[in-house]
Short mmCIF file of C-alpha atoms and ligand atoms in Angstrom, two decimals:
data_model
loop_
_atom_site.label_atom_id
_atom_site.label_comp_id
_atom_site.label_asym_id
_atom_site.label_seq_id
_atom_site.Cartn_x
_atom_site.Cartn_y
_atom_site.Cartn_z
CA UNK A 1 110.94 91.32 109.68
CA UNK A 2 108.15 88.32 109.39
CA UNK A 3 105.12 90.14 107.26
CA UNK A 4 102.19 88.92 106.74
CA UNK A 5 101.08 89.82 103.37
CA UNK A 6 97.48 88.89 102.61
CA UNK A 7 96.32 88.79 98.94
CA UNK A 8 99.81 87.77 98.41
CA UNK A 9 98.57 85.75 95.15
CA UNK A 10 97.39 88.68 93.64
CA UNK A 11 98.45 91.62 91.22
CA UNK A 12 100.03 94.39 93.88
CA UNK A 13 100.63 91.42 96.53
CA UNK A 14 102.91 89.43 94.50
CA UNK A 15 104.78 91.96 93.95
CA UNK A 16 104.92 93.32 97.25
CA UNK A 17 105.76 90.18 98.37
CA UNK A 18 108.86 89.79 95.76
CA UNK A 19 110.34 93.22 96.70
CA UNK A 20 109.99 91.79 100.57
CA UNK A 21 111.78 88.96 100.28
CA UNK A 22 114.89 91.18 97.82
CA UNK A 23 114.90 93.28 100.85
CA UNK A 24 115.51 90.48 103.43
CA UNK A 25 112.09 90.01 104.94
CA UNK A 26 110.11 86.50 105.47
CA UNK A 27 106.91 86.21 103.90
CA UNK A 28 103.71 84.38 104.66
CA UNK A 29 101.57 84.71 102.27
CA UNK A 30 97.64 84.63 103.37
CA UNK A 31 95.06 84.10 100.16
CA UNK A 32 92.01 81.90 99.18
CA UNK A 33 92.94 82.69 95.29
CA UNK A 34 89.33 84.18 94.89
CA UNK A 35 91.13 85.97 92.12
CA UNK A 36 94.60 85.98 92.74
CA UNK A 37 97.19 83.20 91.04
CA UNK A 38 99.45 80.50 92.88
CA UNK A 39 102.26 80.84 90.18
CA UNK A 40 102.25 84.73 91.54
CA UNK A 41 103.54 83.82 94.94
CA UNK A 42 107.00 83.93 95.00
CA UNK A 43 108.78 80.49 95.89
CA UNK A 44 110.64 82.03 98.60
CA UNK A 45 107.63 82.61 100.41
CA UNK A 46 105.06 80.61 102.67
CA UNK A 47 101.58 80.07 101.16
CA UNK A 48 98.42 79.71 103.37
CA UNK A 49 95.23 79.04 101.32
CA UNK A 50 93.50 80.48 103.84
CA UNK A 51 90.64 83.55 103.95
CA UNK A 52 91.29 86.26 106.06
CA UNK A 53 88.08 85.99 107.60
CA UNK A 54 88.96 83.42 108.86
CA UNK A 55 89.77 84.63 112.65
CA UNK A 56 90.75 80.96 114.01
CA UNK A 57 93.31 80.86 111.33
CA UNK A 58 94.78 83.98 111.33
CA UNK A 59 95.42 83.87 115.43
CA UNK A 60 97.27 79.91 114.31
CA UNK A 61 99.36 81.80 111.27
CA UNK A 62 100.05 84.98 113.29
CA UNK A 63 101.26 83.15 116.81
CA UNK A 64 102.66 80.58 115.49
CA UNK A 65 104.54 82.32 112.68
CA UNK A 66 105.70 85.31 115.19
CA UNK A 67 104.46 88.06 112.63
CA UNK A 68 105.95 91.63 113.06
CA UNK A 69 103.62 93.28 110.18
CA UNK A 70 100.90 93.02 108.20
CA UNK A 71 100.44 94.05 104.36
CA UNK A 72 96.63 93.77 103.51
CA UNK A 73 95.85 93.62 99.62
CA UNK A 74 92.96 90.76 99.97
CA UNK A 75 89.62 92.77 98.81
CA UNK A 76 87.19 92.58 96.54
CA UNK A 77 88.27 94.93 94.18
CA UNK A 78 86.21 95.43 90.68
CA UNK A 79 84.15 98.68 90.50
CA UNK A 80 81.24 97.47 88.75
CA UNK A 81 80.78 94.45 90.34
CA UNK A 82 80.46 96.42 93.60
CA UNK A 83 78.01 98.90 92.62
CA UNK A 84 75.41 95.31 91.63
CA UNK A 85 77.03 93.16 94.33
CA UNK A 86 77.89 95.79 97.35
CA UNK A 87 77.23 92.97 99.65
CA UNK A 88 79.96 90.63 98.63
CA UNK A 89 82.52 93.89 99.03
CA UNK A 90 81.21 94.85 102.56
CA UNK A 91 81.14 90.91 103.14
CA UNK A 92 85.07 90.91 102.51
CA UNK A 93 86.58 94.37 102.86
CA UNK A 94 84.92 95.13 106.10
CA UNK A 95 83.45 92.14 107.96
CA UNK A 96 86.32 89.52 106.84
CA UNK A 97 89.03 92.49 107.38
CA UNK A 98 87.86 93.25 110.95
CA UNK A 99 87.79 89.56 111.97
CA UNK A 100 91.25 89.29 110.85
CA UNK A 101 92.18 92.80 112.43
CA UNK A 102 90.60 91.10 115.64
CA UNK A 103 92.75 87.78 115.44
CA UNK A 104 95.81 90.28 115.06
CA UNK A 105 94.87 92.48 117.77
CA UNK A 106 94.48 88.68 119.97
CA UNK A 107 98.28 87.91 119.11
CA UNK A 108 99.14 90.96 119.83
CA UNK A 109 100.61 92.27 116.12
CA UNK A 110 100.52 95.79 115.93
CA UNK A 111 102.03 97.06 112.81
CA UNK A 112 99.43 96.87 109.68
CA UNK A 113 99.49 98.97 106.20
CA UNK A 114 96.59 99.18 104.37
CA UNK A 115 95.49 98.99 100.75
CA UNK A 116 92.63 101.57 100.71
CA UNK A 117 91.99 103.57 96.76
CA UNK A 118 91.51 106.89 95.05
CA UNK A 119 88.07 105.58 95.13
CA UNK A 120 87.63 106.96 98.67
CA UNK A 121 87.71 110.49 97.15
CA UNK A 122 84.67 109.85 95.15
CA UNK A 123 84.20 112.82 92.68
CA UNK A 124 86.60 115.10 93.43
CA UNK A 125 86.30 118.89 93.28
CA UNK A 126 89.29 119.64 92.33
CA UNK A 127 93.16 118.52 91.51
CA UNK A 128 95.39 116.98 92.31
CA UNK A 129 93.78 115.25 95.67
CA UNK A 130 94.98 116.02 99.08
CA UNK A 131 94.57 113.28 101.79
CA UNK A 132 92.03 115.90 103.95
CA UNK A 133 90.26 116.37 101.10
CA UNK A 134 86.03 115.60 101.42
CA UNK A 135 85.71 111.61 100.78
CA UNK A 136 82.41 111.26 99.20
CA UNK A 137 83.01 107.27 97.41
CA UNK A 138 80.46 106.55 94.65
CA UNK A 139 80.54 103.08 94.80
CA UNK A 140 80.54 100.36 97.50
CA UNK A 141 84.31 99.56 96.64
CA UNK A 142 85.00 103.06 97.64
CA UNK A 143 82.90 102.94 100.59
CA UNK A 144 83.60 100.15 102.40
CA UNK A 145 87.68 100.88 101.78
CA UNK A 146 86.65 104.25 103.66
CA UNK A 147 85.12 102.91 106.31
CA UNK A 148 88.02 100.53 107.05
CA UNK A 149 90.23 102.87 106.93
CA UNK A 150 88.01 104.25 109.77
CA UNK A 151 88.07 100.85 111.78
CA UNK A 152 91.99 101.06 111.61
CA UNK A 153 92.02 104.69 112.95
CA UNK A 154 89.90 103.62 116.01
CA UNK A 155 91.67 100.66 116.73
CA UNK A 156 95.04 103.06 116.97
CA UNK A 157 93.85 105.22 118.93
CA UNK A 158 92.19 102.72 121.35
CA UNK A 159 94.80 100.11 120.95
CA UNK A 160 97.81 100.83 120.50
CA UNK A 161 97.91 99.91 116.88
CA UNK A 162 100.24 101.64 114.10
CA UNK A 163 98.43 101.88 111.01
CA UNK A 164 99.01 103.27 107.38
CA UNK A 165 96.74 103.39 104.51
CA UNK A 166 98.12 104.04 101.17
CA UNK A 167 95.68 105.14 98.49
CA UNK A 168 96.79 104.18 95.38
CA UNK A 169 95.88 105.66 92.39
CA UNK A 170 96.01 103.38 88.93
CA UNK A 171 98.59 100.56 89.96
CA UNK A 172 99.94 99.69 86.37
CA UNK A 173 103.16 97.99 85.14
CA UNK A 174 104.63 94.76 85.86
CA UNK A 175 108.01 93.15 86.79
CA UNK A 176 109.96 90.26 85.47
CA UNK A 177 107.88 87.82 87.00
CA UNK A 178 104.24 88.95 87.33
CA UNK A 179 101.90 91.49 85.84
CA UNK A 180 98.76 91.90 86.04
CA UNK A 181 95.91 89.08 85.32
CA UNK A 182 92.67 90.23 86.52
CA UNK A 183 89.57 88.39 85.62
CA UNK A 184 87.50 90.07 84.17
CA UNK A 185 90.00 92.55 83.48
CA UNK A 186 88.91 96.39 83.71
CA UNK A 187 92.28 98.15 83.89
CA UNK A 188 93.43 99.97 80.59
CA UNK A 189 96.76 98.62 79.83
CA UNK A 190 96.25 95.15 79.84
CA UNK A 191 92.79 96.28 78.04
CA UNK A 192 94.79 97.78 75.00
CA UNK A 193 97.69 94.74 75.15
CA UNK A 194 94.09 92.74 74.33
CA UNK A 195 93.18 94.78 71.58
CA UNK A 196 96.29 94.59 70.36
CA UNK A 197 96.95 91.05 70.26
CA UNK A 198 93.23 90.09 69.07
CA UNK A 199 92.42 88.56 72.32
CA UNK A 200 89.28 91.43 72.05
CA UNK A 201 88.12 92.72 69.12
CA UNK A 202 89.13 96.15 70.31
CA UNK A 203 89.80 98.64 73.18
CA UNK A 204 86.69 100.70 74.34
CA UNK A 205 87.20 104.52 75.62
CA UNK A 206 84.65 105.44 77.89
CA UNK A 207 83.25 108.61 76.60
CA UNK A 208 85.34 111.44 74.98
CA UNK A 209 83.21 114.32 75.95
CA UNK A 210 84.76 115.11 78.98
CA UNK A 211 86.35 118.93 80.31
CA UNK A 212 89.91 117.77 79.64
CA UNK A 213 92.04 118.85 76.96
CA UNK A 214 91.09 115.97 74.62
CA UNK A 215 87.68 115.06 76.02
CA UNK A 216 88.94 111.59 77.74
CA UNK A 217 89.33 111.17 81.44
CA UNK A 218 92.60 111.98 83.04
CA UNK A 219 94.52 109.52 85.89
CA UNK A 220 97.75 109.20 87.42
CA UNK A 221 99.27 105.89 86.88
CA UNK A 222 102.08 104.64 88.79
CA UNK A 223 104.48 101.76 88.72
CA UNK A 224 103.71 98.51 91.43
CA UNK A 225 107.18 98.80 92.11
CA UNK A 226 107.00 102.08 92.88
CA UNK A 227 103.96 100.96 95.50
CA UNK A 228 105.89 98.43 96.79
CA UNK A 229 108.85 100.91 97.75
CA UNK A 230 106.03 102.86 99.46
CA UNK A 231 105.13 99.61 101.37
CA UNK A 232 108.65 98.98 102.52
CA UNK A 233 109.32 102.97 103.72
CA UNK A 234 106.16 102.38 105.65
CA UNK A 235 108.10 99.48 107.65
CA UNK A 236 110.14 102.19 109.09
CA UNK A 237 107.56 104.57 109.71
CA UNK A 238 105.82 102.04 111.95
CA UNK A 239 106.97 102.12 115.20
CA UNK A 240 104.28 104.51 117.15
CA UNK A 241 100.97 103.77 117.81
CA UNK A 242 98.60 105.45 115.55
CA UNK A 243 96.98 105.98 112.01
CA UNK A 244 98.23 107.77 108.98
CA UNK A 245 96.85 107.71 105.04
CA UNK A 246 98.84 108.92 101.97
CA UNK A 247 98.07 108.99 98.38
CA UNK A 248 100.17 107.01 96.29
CA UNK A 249 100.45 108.64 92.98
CA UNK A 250 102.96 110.60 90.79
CA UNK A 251 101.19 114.07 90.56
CA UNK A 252 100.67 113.66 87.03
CA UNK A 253 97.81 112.70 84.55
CA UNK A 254 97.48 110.97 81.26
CA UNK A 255 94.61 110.80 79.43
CA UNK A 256 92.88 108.11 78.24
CA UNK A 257 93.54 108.84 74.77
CA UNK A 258 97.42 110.02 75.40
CA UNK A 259 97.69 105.95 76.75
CA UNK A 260 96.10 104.39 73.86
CA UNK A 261 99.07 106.19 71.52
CA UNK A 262 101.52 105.36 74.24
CA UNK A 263 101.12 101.91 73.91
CA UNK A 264 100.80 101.87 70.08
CA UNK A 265 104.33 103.34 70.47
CA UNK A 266 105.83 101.01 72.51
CA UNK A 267 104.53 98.09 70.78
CA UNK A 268 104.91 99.02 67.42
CA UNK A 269 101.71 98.53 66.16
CA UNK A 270 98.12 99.92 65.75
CA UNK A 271 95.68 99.10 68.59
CA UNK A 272 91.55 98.98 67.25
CA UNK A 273 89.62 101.51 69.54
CA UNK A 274 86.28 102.71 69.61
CA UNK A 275 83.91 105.90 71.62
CA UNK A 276 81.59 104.00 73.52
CA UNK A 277 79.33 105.92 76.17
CA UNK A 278 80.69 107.27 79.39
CA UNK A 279 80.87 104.87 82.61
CA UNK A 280 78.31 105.99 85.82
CA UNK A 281 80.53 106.95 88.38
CA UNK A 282 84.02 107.49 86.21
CA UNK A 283 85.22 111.16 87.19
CA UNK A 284 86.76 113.65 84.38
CA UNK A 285 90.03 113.68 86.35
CA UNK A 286 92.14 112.00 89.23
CA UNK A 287 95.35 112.80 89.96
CA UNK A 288 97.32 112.64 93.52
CA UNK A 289 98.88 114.98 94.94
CA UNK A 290 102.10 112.66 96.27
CA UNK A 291 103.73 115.30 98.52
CA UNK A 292 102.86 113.87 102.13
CA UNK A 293 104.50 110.58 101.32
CA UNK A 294 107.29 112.46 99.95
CA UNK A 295 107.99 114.43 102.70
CA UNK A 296 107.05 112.17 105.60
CA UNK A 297 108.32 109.16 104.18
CA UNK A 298 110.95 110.14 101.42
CA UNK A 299 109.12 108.12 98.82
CA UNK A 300 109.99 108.92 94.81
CA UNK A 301 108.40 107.51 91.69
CA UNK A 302 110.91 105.85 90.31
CA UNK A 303 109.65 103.48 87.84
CA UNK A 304 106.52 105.12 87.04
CA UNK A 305 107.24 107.24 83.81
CA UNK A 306 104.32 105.96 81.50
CA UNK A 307 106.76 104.43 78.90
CA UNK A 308 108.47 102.97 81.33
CA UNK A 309 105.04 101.41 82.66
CA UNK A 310 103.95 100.02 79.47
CA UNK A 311 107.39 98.60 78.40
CA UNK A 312 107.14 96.86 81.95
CA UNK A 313 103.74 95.16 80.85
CA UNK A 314 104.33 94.43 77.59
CA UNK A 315 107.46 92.50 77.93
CA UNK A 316 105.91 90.71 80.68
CA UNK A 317 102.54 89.66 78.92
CA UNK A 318 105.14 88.99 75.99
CA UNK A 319 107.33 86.29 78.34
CA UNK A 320 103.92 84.90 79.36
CA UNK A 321 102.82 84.28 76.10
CA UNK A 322 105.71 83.11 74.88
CA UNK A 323 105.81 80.74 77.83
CA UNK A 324 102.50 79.78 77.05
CA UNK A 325 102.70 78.88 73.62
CA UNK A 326 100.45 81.05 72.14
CA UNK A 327 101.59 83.80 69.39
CA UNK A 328 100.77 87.15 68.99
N1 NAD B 401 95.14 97.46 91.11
C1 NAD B 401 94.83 98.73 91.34
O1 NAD B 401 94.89 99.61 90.45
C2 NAD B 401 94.41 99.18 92.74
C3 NAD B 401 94.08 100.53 92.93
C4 NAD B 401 93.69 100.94 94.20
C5 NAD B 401 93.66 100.03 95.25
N2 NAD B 401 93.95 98.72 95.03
C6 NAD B 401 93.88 97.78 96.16
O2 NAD B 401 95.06 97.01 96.18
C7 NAD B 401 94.78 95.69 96.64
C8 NAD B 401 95.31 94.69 95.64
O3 NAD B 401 94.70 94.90 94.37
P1 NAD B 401 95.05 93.95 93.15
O4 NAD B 401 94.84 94.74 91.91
O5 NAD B 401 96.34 93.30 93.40
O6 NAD B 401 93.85 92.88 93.27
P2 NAD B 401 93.89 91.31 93.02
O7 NAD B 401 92.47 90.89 92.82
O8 NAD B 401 94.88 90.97 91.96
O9 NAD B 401 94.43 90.74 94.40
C9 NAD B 401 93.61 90.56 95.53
C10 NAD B 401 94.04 89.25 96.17
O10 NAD B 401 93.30 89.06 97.36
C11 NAD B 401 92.83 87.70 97.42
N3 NAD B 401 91.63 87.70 98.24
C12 NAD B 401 90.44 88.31 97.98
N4 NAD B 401 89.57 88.10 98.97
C13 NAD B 401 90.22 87.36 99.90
C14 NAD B 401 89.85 86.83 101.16
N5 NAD B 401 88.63 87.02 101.68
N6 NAD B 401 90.76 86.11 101.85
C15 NAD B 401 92.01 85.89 101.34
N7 NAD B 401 92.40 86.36 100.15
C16 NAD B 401 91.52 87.09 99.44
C17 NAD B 401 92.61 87.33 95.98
O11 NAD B 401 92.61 85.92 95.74
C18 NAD B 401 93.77 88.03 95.29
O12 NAD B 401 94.91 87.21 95.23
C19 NAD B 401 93.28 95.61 96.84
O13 NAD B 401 93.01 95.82 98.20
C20 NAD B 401 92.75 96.77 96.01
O14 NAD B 401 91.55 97.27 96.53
C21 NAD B 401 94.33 98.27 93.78
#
């Protein structure tokens, strides 16, 4: 098939996008590289610097390239930045996203999967998470991925569209080629491969008085790969009109503590931590409960055993370093 994959220069994208072409697919990749890499896109694939708000050049891209689906990663995506900025997220996630959606809708693509977040689910009451569970976001990140996932369930029903949102949990890991390179960075692995190497003077945990076995907040990480397989099952799943969301997680938690001695392990050396205050907004514990995909689209975590995850990023941050010169 000829996918669209927008935020195809980013972290999940790229990846996406490499899995995509192994499986035969054409890619054109759509991203302004607000915060997403050129080096990520795979060579393979066709690069449009382009925004996806952009209506005029989405209808060009989509017409003229004949695309079957759409993958959309492009968003504004850092927590605290949209809890001080919510205008830039709704700016992007919902008003750039629905011109796009519009332009799509014009060349008449109907086939779109989604890159909505845990963060839909707000606090949760309890665990693991089931998709009809109350979505109550905390922060504008949260919200405006909710309310797009509303615009795509609308647009089904009315026309015609199949849609699928996948709410991933904490996307972690890496593959040969890319890894993750946020900036700033927030997420914890590549946090502790910082602490480790020096780059910061030392990992923070974010409070250690929670109710969970050792007082740090529990998530479910799973593998990109792992995502992208979800991504490519969806493919098939595609071919009525209407809208579906699924959690993408493994059903188990790690806390943050449990991660920090993780990657000491697999690195093979100490990592500087310290207890700084808890984060506004950072529940005690979120964890998916995976079984819709599984049964509806046959999904498994594969890759995502947390070793396995943290090998994954450290040999990649260690090729890019070595790569790059620098030592660790
Ligand atoms: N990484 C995670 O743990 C995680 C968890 C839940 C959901 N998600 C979602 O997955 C998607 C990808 O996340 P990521 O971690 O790869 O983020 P990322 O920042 O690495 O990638 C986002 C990409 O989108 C591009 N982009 C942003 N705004 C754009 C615009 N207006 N037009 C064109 N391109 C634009 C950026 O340049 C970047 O390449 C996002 O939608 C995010 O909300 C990620």
């Amino acid at each position: 098939m000829r996918i669209m994959v927008t935020g195809g220069a980013g972290y999940v994208g790229s990846i996406c996008s490499v899995e995509l072409l192994a499986q035969g697919h054409e890619v054109f990749v759509v991203d302004d590289l607000s915060t997403g890499h050129r080096e990520a896109v795979p060579e393979e694939a066709t690069f449009y610097g382009v925004n996806v708000g952009d209506k005029g050049s989405i209808l060009r891209i989509a017409r003229d390239q004949r695309i079957d689906a759409v993958f959309h990663f492009a968003a504004k995506a850092l927590i605290p930045e949209s809890v001080t900025n919510p205008a830039a997220f709704f700016q992007v996630n919902v008003s750039a996203s629905l011109a796009m959606l519009d332009a799509l809708r014009e060349a008449g693509v109907k086939k779109f999967v989604f890159s909505s977040t845990a963060a839909v689910y707000g606090n949760p009451a309890s665990a693991p998470i089931n998709e009809d569970d109350p979505k109550l976001p905390v922060n504008s990140y949260g919200d405006t991925k909710l309310c797009f996932e509303r615009v795509l369930a609308w647009y089904a029903s009315a026309y015609g569209m199949s849609a699928i949102a996948f709410r991933y949990f904490n996307a972690s890991g890496a593959v040969a080629q890319v890894g993750e390179d946020h900036r700033p960075e927030t997420h914890i692995i590549p946090l502790l491969f910082e602490a480790a190497s020096g780059e910061r003077e030392c990992f923070t945990i974010f409070g250690d008085d929670y109710p969970t076995p050792d007082g740090t907040c529990l998530r479910d990480y799973v593998h990109v790969l792992d995502i992208a397989r979800a991504h490519i099952l969806a493919l098939r799943a595609l071919q009525c009109p209407g809208f579906a969301a699924y959690n993408i997680g493994t059903g188990e938690s790690h806390s943050v503590r449990h991660v920090w001695k993780a990657a000491e392990k697999v690195i093979g050396r100490s990592i500087p931590v310290r207890i700084g205050a808890r984060r506004l907004g950072d529940p005690a514990i979120l964890c998916a409960n995976p079984r819709k995909l599984k049964t509806e689209l046959g999904w498994l975590p594969e890759h995502s055993d947390l070793s396995h995850i943290i090998e994954s990023a450290w040999a990649w941050k260690q090729a890019r370093i070595r790569s790059n010169g620098i030592r660790v």
